[in-house]
Amino acid sequence: MDRTRVIATAAAYPEQVITNDDLAKIVDTSDEWITQRTGIKERRISAGENTSVYVIDVAKKLLDRASVAAEDIDLIIVASVTADYGTPSLACMVQKEIGAVNAIAFDIVAACSGFMYALTTADKYIKSGTYRNAIVIGGETLSKIVDWTDRSTCVLFGDGAGGAYVEESKDAGLIREIIGSAGESYEILTEGYTNCANAFNDLQDYTDPKWYVYMNGREVFKFATKKVIKSLKELLEAEGLTGEDIKYFVPHQANIRIVEVIAKKLDIPFEKFYMNMERFGNTSSASIPIALNELNEKGLLERGDRIVLAGFGGGMTWGTVLIEW
Ligand code: ACO
């Protein structure tokens, strides 16, 4: 059976670095608190560029690195909760900018699990024989939907994008996934609410407080550890594998303490979890592909290596994917 193989990875993010000390100048916080509770030391924050700038940059790099012509791209999927527009999708903006005239293009909203949802959706199109290849990207400018006066959330997030060019393959590739949604818990993590003001009602308040990121941190923590542990266990068991068979786990880069709990509960060495949250913070759908690209660029992945990507996020959603590199 054909598989979907990652051929190239890429990332793009703002040049502007905002440290914990920089944040301590605008809200009542400290480097010590943020580092201890989250593992984050700094993050990239847009100087005004919208999400499409980073997403398009990633797409251009992917074409270059995979040596593929834009006209040969069949499918473009972008995962984001901070698209420039309601419509067009970021994927259609990518299509225009790179000239992928023969592709179909659409966005997916699955928050921090977005890249997992996008990648596994591309996999279905490819495995069914509908398309031969895809550009899959997760990209965000969370800085535009963070309340910069709320210290409990504004210290957590960063901006950027990451992605992969994937194509049909006879051997290596995506092996198995566990994807899930728990809409009943959606209220523990929300952003981007707009009310229904119109000419025939008296609602006027366009910038609703629920526009900004709201998070019940403790509930999200519990949700993330529970779902990721369960899905990782099921994924490995289904393939008859243990943590020892996996070279790297690439978790969503939300919080180092979540990863510590997962590693401990599954008895997997902490060092096997690749992390860069100390430099990027939580970039939602971009966090896993940015980390994956770092692993790849550093030459830490060899053909045949097994890696596991594990995301969780708003919705609530989760997704765990086993890949043979
Ligand atoms: N600086 C200083 N103090 C702070 C800050 C801050 N930035 N933020 C909160 N505090 C204070 C609170 O006001 C509170 O003070 P109080 O005791 O006087 O009321 C105290 O610190 C403890 O606050 P908690 O919210 O209970 O802190 P907690 O230990 O739970 O840590 C955190 C908060 C880091 C968000 C934690 O709940 C967590 O890791 N949650 C997981 C969720 C997560 O990682 N989300 C990322 C985004 S969602 C996603 O990616 C899916």
Short mmCIF file of C-alpha atoms and ligand atoms in Angstrom, two decimals:
data_model
loop_
_atom_site.label_atom_id
_atom_site.label_comp_id
_atom_site.label_asym_id
_atom_site.label_seq_id
_atom_site.Cartn_x
_atom_site.Cartn_y
_atom_site.Cartn_z
CA MET A 1 0.00 0.00 0.00
CA ASP A 2 1.20 3.51 -0.76
CA ARG A 3 2.16 5.69 2.14
CA THR A 4 2.50 9.42 2.59
CA ARG A 5 6.10 10.40 3.07
CA VAL A 6 7.59 13.64 4.36
CA ILE A 7 10.04 14.79 1.70
CA ALA A 8 10.90 18.28 2.98
CA THR A 9 10.26 20.47 6.00
CA ALA A 10 10.53 24.22 6.54
CA ALA A 11 9.79 26.95 9.07
CA ALA A 12 9.49 30.74 9.16
CA TYR A 13 9.02 33.09 12.08
CA PRO A 14 9.40 36.74 13.09
CA GLU A 15 12.85 38.18 13.71
CA GLN A 16 11.66 39.99 16.82
CA VAL A 17 12.57 38.08 20.01
CA ILE A 18 10.57 38.91 23.15
CA THR A 19 12.15 37.59 26.35
CA ASN A 20 10.49 36.91 29.69
CA ASP A 21 12.21 40.05 31.00
CA ASP A 22 10.61 42.05 28.18
CA LEU A 23 7.20 40.75 29.28
CA ALA A 24 7.93 41.65 32.90
CA LYS A 25 8.01 45.28 31.71
CA ILE A 26 4.36 45.17 30.57
CA VAL A 27 2.69 42.74 33.03
CA ASP A 28 3.32 41.70 36.64
CA THR A 29 5.44 38.60 35.98
CA SER A 30 9.04 37.40 36.13
CA ASP A 31 11.49 35.28 34.20
CA GLU A 32 11.58 32.91 37.17
CA TRP A 33 7.79 32.34 37.25
CA ILE A 34 7.48 31.80 33.50
CA THR A 35 10.53 29.52 33.30
CA GLN A 36 9.49 27.37 36.24
CA ARG A 37 5.83 26.99 35.27
CA THR A 38 6.25 26.64 31.51
CA GLY A 39 9.87 26.15 30.40
CA ILE A 40 9.53 29.16 28.07
CA LYS A 41 12.35 31.75 28.00
CA GLU A 42 11.56 33.73 24.86
CA ARG A 43 9.20 33.78 21.88
CA ARG A 44 9.05 35.33 18.39
CA ILE A 45 6.47 38.10 18.04
CA SER A 46 5.35 39.65 14.76
CA ALA A 47 6.37 43.23 14.08
CA GLY A 48 3.15 43.58 12.07
CA GLU A 49 3.35 40.76 9.53
CA ASN A 50 0.16 38.73 9.38
CA THR A 51 0.01 34.91 9.44
CA SER A 52 0.09 34.61 5.63
CA VAL A 53 3.59 36.12 5.49
CA TYR A 54 5.08 33.20 7.46
CA VAL A 55 2.89 30.56 5.86
CA ILE A 56 3.78 31.68 2.32
CA ASP A 57 7.47 31.80 3.25
CA VAL A 58 7.25 28.17 4.44
CA ALA A 59 5.50 27.09 1.23
CA LYS A 60 8.21 28.71 -0.95
CA LYS A 61 10.96 27.01 1.05
CA LEU A 62 9.18 23.65 0.75
CA LEU A 63 9.02 23.89 -3.05
CA ASP A 64 12.67 24.78 -3.15
CA ARG A 65 13.80 22.05 -0.75
CA ALA A 66 11.70 19.36 -2.41
CA SER A 67 12.64 20.60 -5.92
CA VAL A 68 8.99 20.50 -6.97
CA ALA A 69 7.35 22.87 -9.45
CA ALA A 70 4.38 24.83 -8.09
CA GLU A 71 2.17 23.61 -10.97
CA ASP A 72 2.74 20.04 -9.82
CA ILE A 73 1.27 20.61 -6.35
CA ASP A 74 -2.08 18.82 -5.95
CA LEU A 75 -3.18 19.89 -2.49
CA ILE A 76 -2.47 22.71 -0.03
CA ILE A 77 -3.78 22.48 3.53
CA VAL A 78 -3.05 25.12 6.17
CA ALA A 79 -3.96 24.71 9.84
CA SER A 80 -4.50 27.97 11.71
CA VAL A 81 -6.72 29.73 14.24
CA THR A 82 -5.34 33.14 13.26
CA ALA A 83 -5.83 33.39 9.49
CA ASP A 84 -5.58 36.87 7.94
CA TYR A 85 -9.17 36.68 6.65
CA GLY A 86 -12.37 34.73 7.30
CA THR A 87 -12.14 34.12 3.58
CA PRO A 88 -9.93 33.58 1.62
CA SER A 89 -8.24 30.73 3.40
CA LEU A 90 -4.52 30.97 4.06
CA ALA A 91 -4.17 27.97 1.76
CA CYS A 92 -5.68 29.94 -1.16
CA MET A 93 -3.32 32.84 -0.41
CA VAL A 94 -0.42 30.37 -0.56
CA GLN A 95 -1.77 29.00 -3.84
CA LYS A 96 -1.73 32.47 -5.40
CA GLU A 97 1.70 33.46 -4.11
CA ILE A 98 3.49 30.29 -5.19
CA GLY A 99 1.47 29.80 -8.41
CA ALA A 100 0.12 26.34 -7.56
CA VAL A 101 -2.56 26.71 -10.22
CA ASN A 102 -3.54 23.04 -10.27
CA ALA A 103 -3.95 22.54 -6.53
CA ILE A 104 -7.02 22.55 -4.34
CA ALA A 105 -6.50 24.61 -1.20
CA PHE A 106 -8.28 24.90 2.13
CA ASP A 107 -7.70 25.60 5.83
CA ILE A 108 -8.36 23.48 8.88
CA VAL A 109 -9.19 24.74 12.39
CA ALA A 110 -8.06 22.36 15.10
CA ALA A 111 -5.98 24.77 17.22
CA CYS A 112 -2.76 23.24 18.54
CA SER A 113 -3.64 19.85 16.99
CA GLY A 114 -4.12 21.56 13.62
CA PHE A 115 -0.97 20.25 11.97
CA MET A 116 -1.90 16.69 12.97
CA TYR A 117 -5.36 17.11 11.46
CA ALA A 118 -3.94 18.67 8.28
CA LEU A 119 -1.24 16.04 7.84
CA THR A 120 -3.61 13.12 8.34
CA THR A 121 -6.16 14.70 5.99
CA ALA A 122 -3.49 15.00 3.30
CA ASP A 123 -2.57 11.38 4.00
CA LYS A 124 -6.17 10.28 3.28
CA TYR A 125 -6.23 12.08 -0.09
CA ILE A 126 -2.89 10.56 -1.03
CA LYS A 127 -3.61 7.02 0.18
CA SER A 128 -6.94 7.02 -1.66
CA GLY A 129 -5.09 7.86 -4.88
CA THR A 130 -6.97 11.15 -5.29
CA TYR A 131 -3.78 13.24 -5.14
CA ARG A 132 -0.09 12.47 -5.33
CA ASN A 133 1.32 15.18 -3.09
CA ALA A 134 0.53 18.01 -0.68
CA ILE A 135 1.91 21.04 1.07
CA VAL A 136 0.82 20.95 4.72
CA ILE A 137 1.47 23.95 6.97
CA GLY A 138 0.59 25.11 10.48
CA GLY A 139 0.91 28.86 10.99
CA GLU A 140 -0.16 31.45 13.54
CA THR A 141 0.16 35.02 14.72
CA LEU A 142 -1.24 34.39 18.17
CA SER A 143 0.09 37.78 19.24
CA LYS A 144 -2.95 39.42 17.60
CA ILE A 145 -5.48 37.50 19.72
CA VAL A 146 -3.64 37.53 23.05
CA ASP A 147 -4.76 39.94 25.76
CA TRP A 148 -1.44 41.66 26.50
CA THR A 149 -2.73 42.78 29.90
CA ASP A 150 -3.48 39.19 31.04
CA ARG A 151 -0.32 37.72 32.56
CA SER A 152 -1.84 34.25 32.85
CA THR A 153 -2.00 33.84 29.06
CA CYS A 154 0.18 36.44 27.32
CA VAL A 155 3.43 34.84 28.53
CA LEU A 156 2.65 31.53 26.85
CA PHE A 157 2.35 32.21 23.14
CA GLY A 158 4.47 33.05 20.10
CA ASP A 159 4.15 33.53 16.33
CA GLY A 160 5.46 31.49 13.40
CA ALA A 161 4.80 28.75 10.88
CA GLY A 162 6.14 25.34 9.96
CA GLY A 163 5.27 22.77 7.36
CA ALA A 164 6.04 19.75 5.27
CA TYR A 165 5.88 18.74 1.63
CA VAL A 166 4.55 15.17 1.48
CA GLU A 167 4.07 12.78 -1.40
CA GLU A 168 3.06 9.20 -2.18
CA SER A 169 5.71 6.62 -1.40
CA LYS A 170 6.05 2.86 -1.66
CA ASP A 171 8.02 2.47 1.57
CA ALA A 172 8.54 5.01 4.37
CA GLY A 173 5.90 7.42 5.61
CA LEU A 174 2.94 7.88 7.91
CA ILE A 175 2.17 4.55 9.55
CA ARG A 176 -0.63 5.09 12.02
CA GLU A 177 -2.55 7.91 13.68
CA ILE A 178 -4.89 8.43 16.57
CA ILE A 179 -6.96 11.59 16.17
CA GLY A 180 -9.74 12.70 18.47
CA SER A 181 -12.10 15.51 19.40
CA ALA A 182 -13.99 16.29 22.61
CA GLY A 183 -16.27 19.20 21.72
CA GLU A 184 -18.06 18.86 25.05
CA SER A 185 -15.02 20.53 26.68
CA TYR A 186 -14.64 23.38 24.17
CA GLU A 187 -15.15 26.11 26.76
CA ILE A 188 -11.86 25.47 28.59
CA LEU A 189 -9.84 27.03 25.75
CA THR A 190 -11.30 29.64 23.40
CA GLU A 191 -10.31 32.61 21.24
CA GLY A 192 -11.58 34.74 18.39
CA TYR A 193 -15.26 35.02 19.34
CA THR A 194 -17.13 37.68 17.38
CA ASN A 195 -20.70 38.54 18.29
CA CYS A 196 -23.59 38.72 15.88
CA ALA A 197 -24.05 42.49 15.63
CA ASN A 198 -26.08 43.54 12.60
CA ALA A 199 -28.32 46.35 11.36
CA PHE A 200 -31.45 44.69 12.79
CA ASN A 201 -30.41 44.10 16.40
CA ASP A 202 -28.92 46.32 19.09
CA LEU A 203 -25.64 44.47 19.53
CA GLN A 204 -22.79 46.87 18.89
CA ASP A 205 -19.81 45.58 20.77
CA TYR A 206 -17.60 44.17 18.03
CA THR A 207 -14.54 43.42 20.16
CA ASP A 208 -16.08 40.96 22.57
CA PRO A 209 -13.83 40.01 25.53
CA LYS A 210 -14.01 36.47 24.19
CA TRP A 211 -12.04 37.65 21.16
CA TYR A 212 -8.91 37.13 23.27
CA VAL A 213 -7.40 33.81 24.28
CA TYR A 214 -9.19 32.41 27.31
CA MET A 215 -7.83 29.34 29.01
CA ASN A 216 -8.61 27.35 32.11
CA GLY A 217 -4.95 26.39 32.55
CA ARG A 218 -5.48 23.58 35.04
CA GLU A 219 -8.21 21.91 33.01
CA VAL A 220 -6.12 22.17 29.84
CA PHE A 221 -3.19 20.65 31.71
CA LYS A 222 -5.33 17.69 32.86
CA PHE A 223 -6.86 17.24 29.40
CA ALA A 224 -3.50 17.33 27.63
CA THR A 225 -1.75 14.83 29.87
CA LYS A 226 -4.71 12.42 29.88
CA LYS A 227 -5.35 12.41 26.13
CA VAL A 228 -1.74 12.40 25.00
CA ILE A 229 -0.79 9.58 27.38
CA LYS A 230 -3.77 7.47 26.29
CA SER A 231 -3.29 8.04 22.57
CA LEU A 232 0.49 7.45 22.69
CA LYS A 233 -0.07 4.21 24.56
CA GLU A 234 -2.70 3.02 22.08
CA LEU A 235 -0.60 4.03 19.09
CA LEU A 236 2.50 2.17 20.26
CA GLU A 237 0.53 -0.89 21.35
CA ALA A 238 -1.29 -1.10 18.03
CA GLU A 239 2.06 -1.32 16.23
CA GLY A 240 3.64 -3.63 18.82
CA LEU A 241 6.20 -0.94 19.69
CA THR A 242 7.56 0.53 22.91
CA GLY A 243 9.20 3.88 23.62
CA GLU A 244 12.54 2.24 22.86
CA ASP A 245 11.57 1.79 19.21
CA ILE A 246 10.96 5.52 18.77
CA LYS A 247 13.89 7.84 18.08
CA TYR A 248 12.08 11.08 18.91
CA PHE A 249 8.71 12.17 20.21
CA VAL A 250 7.79 15.63 18.96
CA PRO A 251 5.12 16.98 21.31
CA HIS A 252 3.11 20.17 20.99
CA GLN A 253 5.33 22.80 22.58
CA ALA A 254 2.92 24.16 25.18
CA ASN A 255 4.53 23.53 28.49
CA ILE A 256 7.55 21.56 29.70
CA ARG A 257 5.65 20.27 32.73
CA ILE A 258 3.06 18.58 30.52
CA VAL A 259 5.88 16.77 28.70
CA GLU A 260 7.51 15.77 32.00
CA VAL A 261 4.26 14.14 33.15
CA ILE A 262 3.81 12.31 29.82
CA ALA A 263 7.41 11.01 29.82
CA LYS A 264 7.15 9.84 33.42
CA LYS A 265 3.77 8.13 33.09
CA LEU A 266 4.83 6.28 29.93
CA ASP A 267 8.29 5.53 31.30
CA ILE A 268 9.96 7.05 28.23
CA PRO A 269 13.29 8.90 28.70
CA PHE A 270 12.59 12.64 28.83
CA GLU A 271 15.51 13.22 26.40
CA LYS A 272 13.54 11.49 23.65
CA PHE A 273 11.04 14.37 23.63
CA TYR A 274 12.34 17.04 21.29
CA MET A 275 11.60 20.50 22.62
CA ASN A 276 12.26 24.08 21.59
CA MET A 277 9.54 25.85 23.59
CA GLU A 278 12.20 27.73 25.53
CA ARG A 279 12.92 29.69 22.30
CA PHE A 280 9.48 29.81 20.64
CA GLY A 281 6.81 29.51 23.33
CA ASN A 282 3.54 27.95 22.26
CA THR A 283 2.90 28.64 18.56
CA SER A 284 -0.25 26.47 18.43
CA SER A 285 -0.58 24.67 15.07
CA ALA A 286 2.96 25.75 14.12
CA SER A 287 4.74 24.26 17.12
CA ILE A 288 5.09 20.67 15.96
CA PRO A 289 6.20 21.45 12.37
CA ILE A 290 8.68 24.08 13.60
CA ALA A 291 10.18 21.49 16.00
CA LEU A 292 10.13 18.78 13.31
CA ASN A 293 11.94 21.11 10.91
CA GLU A 294 14.62 21.77 13.54
CA LEU A 295 15.19 18.05 14.01
CA ASN A 296 15.43 17.65 10.25
CA GLU A 297 17.70 20.66 9.67
CA LYS A 298 20.04 19.51 12.43
CA GLY A 299 20.40 16.18 10.61
CA LEU A 300 19.03 14.25 13.58
CA LEU A 301 16.68 12.12 11.47
CA GLU A 302 17.82 9.21 9.34
CA ARG A 303 15.85 7.18 6.86
CA GLY A 304 14.02 4.38 8.67
CA ASP A 305 13.87 6.22 12.02
CA ARG A 306 10.51 6.05 13.74
CA ILE A 307 9.21 9.29 15.20
CA VAL A 308 5.93 10.21 16.86
CA LEU A 309 4.24 13.63 16.62
CA ALA A 310 1.76 14.38 19.40
CA GLY A 311 -0.55 17.41 19.48
CA PHE A 312 -3.39 18.57 21.70
CA GLY A 313 -5.37 21.76 21.76
CA GLY A 314 -8.54 23.80 21.59
CA GLY A 315 -11.77 22.22 20.48
CA MET A 316 -10.75 20.20 22.44
CA THR A 317 -8.72 18.10 20.02
CA TRP A 318 -5.74 15.76 19.96
CA GLY A 319 -3.71 13.87 17.40
CA THR A 320 -0.81 11.43 17.55
CA VAL A 321 0.98 10.26 14.41
CA LEU A 322 3.66 7.58 13.94
CA ILE A 323 6.03 8.21 11.02
CA GLU A 324 8.79 6.11 9.53
CA TRP A 325 11.22 8.71 8.22
N1 ACO B 1 3.45 35.56 36.29
C1 ACO B 1 3.33 35.54 37.61
N2 ACO B 1 2.28 35.00 38.26
C2 ACO B 1 1.32 34.47 37.50
C3 ACO B 1 1.37 34.46 36.09
C4 ACO B 1 2.49 35.05 35.49
N3 ACO B 1 2.66 35.10 34.15
N4 ACO B 1 0.26 33.85 35.63
C5 ACO B 1 -0.47 33.48 36.68
N5 ACO B 1 0.17 33.85 37.82
C6 ACO B 1 -0.25 33.67 39.19
C7 ACO B 1 -1.75 33.52 39.32
O1 ACO B 1 -2.37 34.79 39.39
C8 ACO B 1 -1.87 32.77 40.61
O2 ACO B 1 -1.72 33.69 41.67
P1 ACO B 1 -2.59 33.52 43.02
O3 ACO B 1 -2.19 32.18 43.58
O4 ACO B 1 -2.16 34.69 43.81
O5 ACO B 1 -4.01 33.54 42.54
C9 ACO B 1 -0.65 31.86 40.59
O6 ACO B 1 0.27 32.43 39.65
C10 ACO B 1 -0.95 30.45 40.17
O7 ACO B 1 -1.75 30.50 38.99
P2 ACO B 1 -2.22 29.20 38.27
O8 ACO B 1 -3.00 29.55 37.05
O9 ACO B 1 -2.84 28.29 39.27
O10 ACO B 1 -0.81 28.63 37.83
P3 ACO B 1 -0.45 27.22 37.34
O11 ACO B 1 0.56 26.63 38.20
O12 ACO B 1 -1.67 26.39 37.02
O13 ACO B 1 0.26 27.56 35.96
C11 ACO B 1 -0.21 27.44 33.63
C12 ACO B 1 -0.44 28.19 34.90
C13 ACO B 1 1.27 27.53 33.30
C14 ACO B 1 -0.98 28.06 32.49
C15 ACO B 1 -0.65 25.99 33.88
O14 ACO B 1 -1.98 25.92 34.30
C16 ACO B 1 -0.48 25.13 32.70
O15 ACO B 1 0.62 24.71 32.39
N6 ACO B 1 -1.57 24.77 32.04
C17 ACO B 1 -1.52 23.99 30.84
C18 ACO B 1 -2.10 24.73 29.78
C19 ACO B 1 -1.12 25.18 28.76
O16 ACO B 1 0.03 24.88 28.74
N7 ACO B 1 -1.70 25.89 27.85
C20 ACO B 1 -0.99 26.37 26.76
C21 ACO B 1 -1.95 26.87 25.77
S1 ACO B 1 -3.18 25.78 25.39
C22 ACO B 1 -2.62 24.68 24.32
O17 ACO B 1 -1.57 24.82 23.82
C23 ACO B 1 -3.46 23.55 24.04
#
